[in-house]
Amino acid sequence: MARPLRLQFSGALYQRVGHVFQGRDKAVLVEREAHLLELIRHVVLNPVRAGMVNDAADWPWSSHADVLGGPDMAPNWLEVDQLLLAFGSTRKRAVARYVDFVRAGVGVPSVWEGLRGQVFLGSEDFVVALQQGLESADQALMEVPRVQRRRAPLPLAEYAKNPNRDVAMAEAYASGDHSMKAIADHFEVHYATVSRAVRKVEAQRSLQKN
């Protein structure tokens, strides 16, 4: 089985919103082999998407410049070689390929569009394997009937009754029961439309709380 990696992001610590700080704290299980590099690129490019800098290396609060500068530039606690090994056996070639990989990510769909159930970022096999592990752990709670521990998913048709389509799609996704693709298919829109609706509704609700 692919190795899972647990990553946690804090977007609410300083009550910021936007590409860099949007959302509450998120803990995500990532399929290391398939999505870790993609996720690293997404995070590195957040300041570029937000229009704060033109190049990821110009953002002073990122480790991107440290990776390009090498171990002598990076702080002692930051491991840069492990990342670069994914791009080549020599430092010069690895850095060049890493830079090309990051720049190629400008304009590509958000990595979060592949998020499953609000928690898993990986292939179907990866998700199934982790869910089976969680179900095994549930055996310790057998004195509590399963029907009481897990509610039945609300069908997408119920969400569609909301006259505000953006809210309907955002709430369906927030439930964790439906993927963006499933929602897009049901509402007969592109999955990017679902992604925009989710971000729009989340931003509106965040502003209402502040």
Short mmCIF file of C-alpha atoms in Angstrom, two decimals, residues 3-210:
data_model
loop_
_atom_site.label_atom_id
_atom_site.label_comp_id
_atom_site.label_asym_id
_atom_site.label_seq_id
_atom_site.Cartn_x
_atom_site.Cartn_y
_atom_site.Cartn_z
CA ARG A 3 2.50 5.29 2.34
CA PRO A 4 0.17 7.93 3.80
CA LEU A 5 1.52 11.27 4.93
CA ARG A 6 -0.45 13.46 7.34
CA LEU A 7 -0.18 17.15 6.65
CA GLN A 8 -1.84 19.93 8.59
CA PHE A 9 -2.35 23.47 7.37
CA SER A 10 -3.34 26.44 9.51
CA GLY A 11 -5.24 29.16 7.73
CA ALA A 12 -7.09 30.66 10.63
CA LEU A 13 -4.22 31.35 13.00
CA TYR A 14 -3.95 34.97 11.93
CA GLN A 15 -7.53 35.23 10.61
CA ARG A 16 -6.32 35.67 7.02
CA VAL A 17 -8.24 34.87 3.86
CA GLY A 18 -7.25 34.46 0.21
CA HIS A 19 -5.14 31.96 -1.74
CA VAL A 20 -2.42 31.81 0.91
CA PHE A 21 -4.44 31.78 4.11
CA GLN A 22 -7.96 30.73 3.07
CA GLY A 23 -9.91 28.37 5.29
CA ARG A 24 -9.71 26.79 8.70
CA ASP A 25 -7.07 24.35 9.88
CA LYS A 26 -6.94 21.31 7.62
CA ALA A 27 -5.49 17.90 8.34
CA VAL A 28 -5.11 15.82 5.18
CA LEU A 29 -3.90 12.28 4.55
CA VAL A 30 -1.75 12.36 1.41
CA GLU A 31 -0.65 9.49 -0.79
CA ARG A 32 3.05 10.27 -0.73
CA GLU A 33 4.11 8.70 -4.02
CA ALA A 34 1.28 10.15 -6.10
CA HIS A 35 0.45 13.56 -4.67
CA LEU A 36 3.15 14.87 -2.32
CA LEU A 37 5.13 16.70 -5.01
CA GLU A 38 1.93 18.09 -6.48
CA LEU A 39 0.89 19.38 -3.06
CA ILE A 40 4.31 20.93 -2.41
CA ARG A 41 4.06 22.76 -5.73
CA HIS A 42 0.56 23.98 -4.92
CA VAL A 43 1.67 25.46 -1.59
CA VAL A 44 4.78 27.05 -3.10
CA LEU A 45 2.69 28.74 -5.82
CA ASN A 46 0.01 30.14 -3.48
CA PRO A 47 1.65 33.62 -3.26
CA VAL A 48 1.92 33.70 -7.07
CA ARG A 49 -1.77 32.85 -7.49
CA ALA A 50 -2.65 35.55 -4.98
CA GLY A 51 -0.72 38.11 -7.03
CA MET A 52 1.68 38.89 -4.17
CA VAL A 53 4.80 38.02 -6.18
CA ASN A 54 5.59 37.14 -9.80
CA ASP A 55 7.86 34.24 -8.96
CA ALA A 56 7.65 31.74 -6.11
CA ALA A 57 11.29 32.36 -5.21
CA ASP A 58 10.45 36.00 -4.39
CA TRP A 59 8.14 35.07 -1.49
CA PRO A 60 10.30 35.53 1.64
CA TRP A 61 8.20 33.32 3.95
CA SER A 62 8.56 30.19 1.83
CA SER A 63 11.21 27.47 1.85
CA HIS A 64 11.26 27.52 -1.96
CA ALA A 65 14.25 29.85 -2.15
CA ASP A 66 16.04 27.71 0.44
CA VAL A 67 15.56 24.64 -1.73
CA LEU A 68 17.07 26.46 -4.70
CA GLY A 69 19.95 27.80 -2.62
CA GLY A 70 20.94 24.42 -1.19
CA PRO A 71 21.92 23.13 2.26
CA ASP A 72 24.32 26.01 2.89
CA MET A 73 21.49 28.53 2.56
CA ALA A 74 18.71 26.53 4.22
CA PRO A 75 18.33 26.42 8.03
CA ASN A 76 19.60 23.30 9.76
CA TRP A 77 16.11 21.91 10.42
CA LEU A 78 15.02 22.12 6.77
CA GLU A 79 15.65 18.99 4.71
CA VAL A 80 16.06 20.03 1.07
CA ASP A 81 17.97 17.10 -0.38
CA GLN A 82 15.11 14.65 0.13
CA LEU A 83 12.88 16.77 -2.08
CA LEU A 84 15.49 17.29 -4.79
CA LEU A 85 16.25 13.58 -5.00
CA ALA A 86 12.84 13.18 -6.61
CA PHE A 87 14.07 15.26 -9.55
CA GLY A 88 17.58 13.99 -10.20
CA SER A 89 20.75 12.42 -8.85
CA THR A 90 22.88 15.56 -9.25
CA ARG A 91 22.05 18.83 -7.55
CA LYS A 92 22.30 21.00 -10.67
CA ARG A 93 19.95 18.80 -12.69
CA ALA A 94 17.55 18.30 -9.78
CA VAL A 95 17.19 22.04 -9.11
CA ALA A 96 16.59 22.76 -12.81
CA ARG A 97 13.89 20.10 -13.01
CA TYR A 98 12.32 21.23 -9.75
CA VAL A 99 12.11 24.83 -11.00
CA ASP A 100 10.51 23.65 -14.26
CA PHE A 101 8.05 21.50 -12.29
CA VAL A 102 6.98 24.42 -10.09
CA ARG A 103 6.60 26.85 -12.99
CA ALA A 104 4.56 24.30 -14.92
CA GLY A 105 2.04 24.37 -12.08
CA VAL A 106 0.92 27.94 -12.80
CA GLY A 107 -2.64 27.81 -14.10
CA VAL A 108 -3.25 24.10 -13.48
CA PRO A 109 -6.36 23.02 -11.51
CA SER A 110 -6.09 23.16 -7.73
CA VAL A 111 -4.72 20.04 -6.06
CA TRP A 112 -7.67 20.24 -3.64
CA GLU A 113 -10.04 19.31 -6.46
CA GLY A 114 -8.77 15.76 -6.02
CA LEU A 115 -9.56 15.75 -2.31
CA ARG A 116 -11.87 12.90 -1.33
CA GLY A 117 -14.20 13.15 1.63
CA GLN A 118 -12.44 16.32 2.85
CA VAL A 119 -9.62 14.15 4.22
CA PHE A 120 -7.94 11.95 1.61
CA LEU A 121 -5.69 13.11 -1.23
CA GLY A 122 -4.82 10.04 -3.26
CA SER A 123 -5.99 7.23 -5.49
CA GLU A 124 -9.12 5.15 -4.97
CA ASP A 125 -7.03 2.20 -3.70
CA PHE A 126 -5.30 4.50 -1.21
CA VAL A 127 -8.63 5.76 0.15
CA VAL A 128 -10.16 2.30 0.35
CA ALA A 129 -7.14 0.90 2.22
CA LEU A 130 -7.21 3.69 4.80
CA GLN A 131 -10.96 3.44 5.26
CA GLN A 132 -10.64 -0.30 5.86
CA GLY A 133 -8.06 0.42 8.53
CA LEU A 134 -10.41 2.89 10.18
CA GLU A 135 -13.24 0.36 10.06
CA SER A 136 -11.02 -2.18 11.79
CA ALA A 137 -10.41 0.33 14.56
CA ASP A 138 -14.15 0.77 14.83
CA GLN A 139 -14.45 -2.81 16.06
CA ALA A 140 -13.50 -1.52 19.50
CA LEU A 141 -16.74 0.47 19.47
CA MET A 142 -19.04 -2.39 18.56
CA GLU A 143 -21.17 -1.74 21.62
CA VAL A 144 -22.41 1.34 19.77
CA PRO A 145 -24.59 0.36 16.80
CA ARG A 146 -23.06 1.46 13.49
CA VAL A 147 -26.26 3.19 12.48
CA GLN A 148 -25.83 5.49 15.46
CA ARG A 149 -22.19 6.20 14.72
CA ARG A 150 -22.49 7.00 11.02
CA ARG A 151 -25.31 8.84 9.42
CA ALA A 152 -26.53 7.93 5.96
CA PRO A 153 -25.22 10.32 3.27
CA LEU A 154 -27.73 12.91 2.10
CA PRO A 155 -28.42 12.36 -1.61
CA LEU A 156 -27.28 15.06 -3.99
CA ALA A 157 -30.89 15.50 -5.08
CA GLU A 158 -31.65 16.87 -1.61
CA TYR A 159 -28.90 19.47 -1.84
CA ALA A 160 -30.15 20.41 -5.31
CA LYS A 161 -33.43 21.60 -3.78
CA ASN A 162 -31.60 24.70 -2.56
CA PRO A 163 -32.42 27.49 -5.07
CA ASN A 164 -28.88 28.85 -4.69
CA ARG A 165 -26.84 26.44 -6.80
CA ASP A 166 -23.47 27.62 -5.45
CA VAL A 167 -24.58 27.04 -1.86
CA ALA A 168 -26.10 23.67 -2.79
CA MET A 169 -22.85 22.46 -4.35
CA ALA A 170 -20.70 23.88 -1.55
CA GLU A 171 -22.80 22.22 1.16
CA ALA A 172 -22.76 18.91 -0.70
CA TYR A 173 -18.97 19.04 -0.86
CA ALA A 174 -18.62 20.18 2.75
CA SER A 175 -20.59 17.14 3.88
CA GLY A 176 -17.63 14.95 2.94
CA ASP A 177 -19.96 12.44 1.31
CA HIS A 178 -19.58 13.54 -2.30
CA SER A 179 -16.57 14.25 -4.52
CA MET A 180 -16.36 17.32 -6.73
CA LYS A 181 -16.71 15.10 -9.79
CA ALA A 182 -19.89 13.50 -8.47
CA ILE A 183 -21.33 16.91 -7.64
CA ALA A 184 -20.37 18.28 -11.05
CA ASP A 185 -22.03 15.32 -12.78
CA HIS A 186 -25.23 15.73 -10.80
CA PHE A 187 -25.48 19.50 -11.38
CA GLU A 188 -24.32 19.09 -14.98
CA VAL A 189 -21.42 21.52 -14.67
CA HIS A 190 -17.64 21.30 -14.96
CA TYR A 191 -15.82 20.32 -11.77
CA ALA A 192 -14.00 23.66 -11.88
CA THR A 193 -17.41 25.32 -11.46
CA VAL A 194 -17.92 23.30 -8.29
CA SER A 195 -14.49 24.32 -7.02
CA ARG A 196 -15.24 28.00 -7.62
CA ALA A 197 -18.60 27.68 -5.87
CA VAL A 198 -16.99 26.07 -2.82
CA ARG A 199 -14.34 28.81 -2.57
CA LYS A 200 -16.95 31.54 -3.08
CA VAL A 201 -19.29 30.25 -0.37
CA GLU A 202 -16.43 29.62 2.07
CA ALA A 203 -15.13 33.17 1.52
CA GLN A 204 -18.60 34.67 2.02
CA ARG A 205 -19.15 32.76 5.24
CA SER A 206 -15.70 33.67 6.51
CA LEU A 207 -16.42 37.36 5.96
CA GLN A 208 -19.77 37.04 7.74
CA LYS A 209 -18.01 35.64 10.83
CA ASN A 210 -15.48 38.49 10.98
#
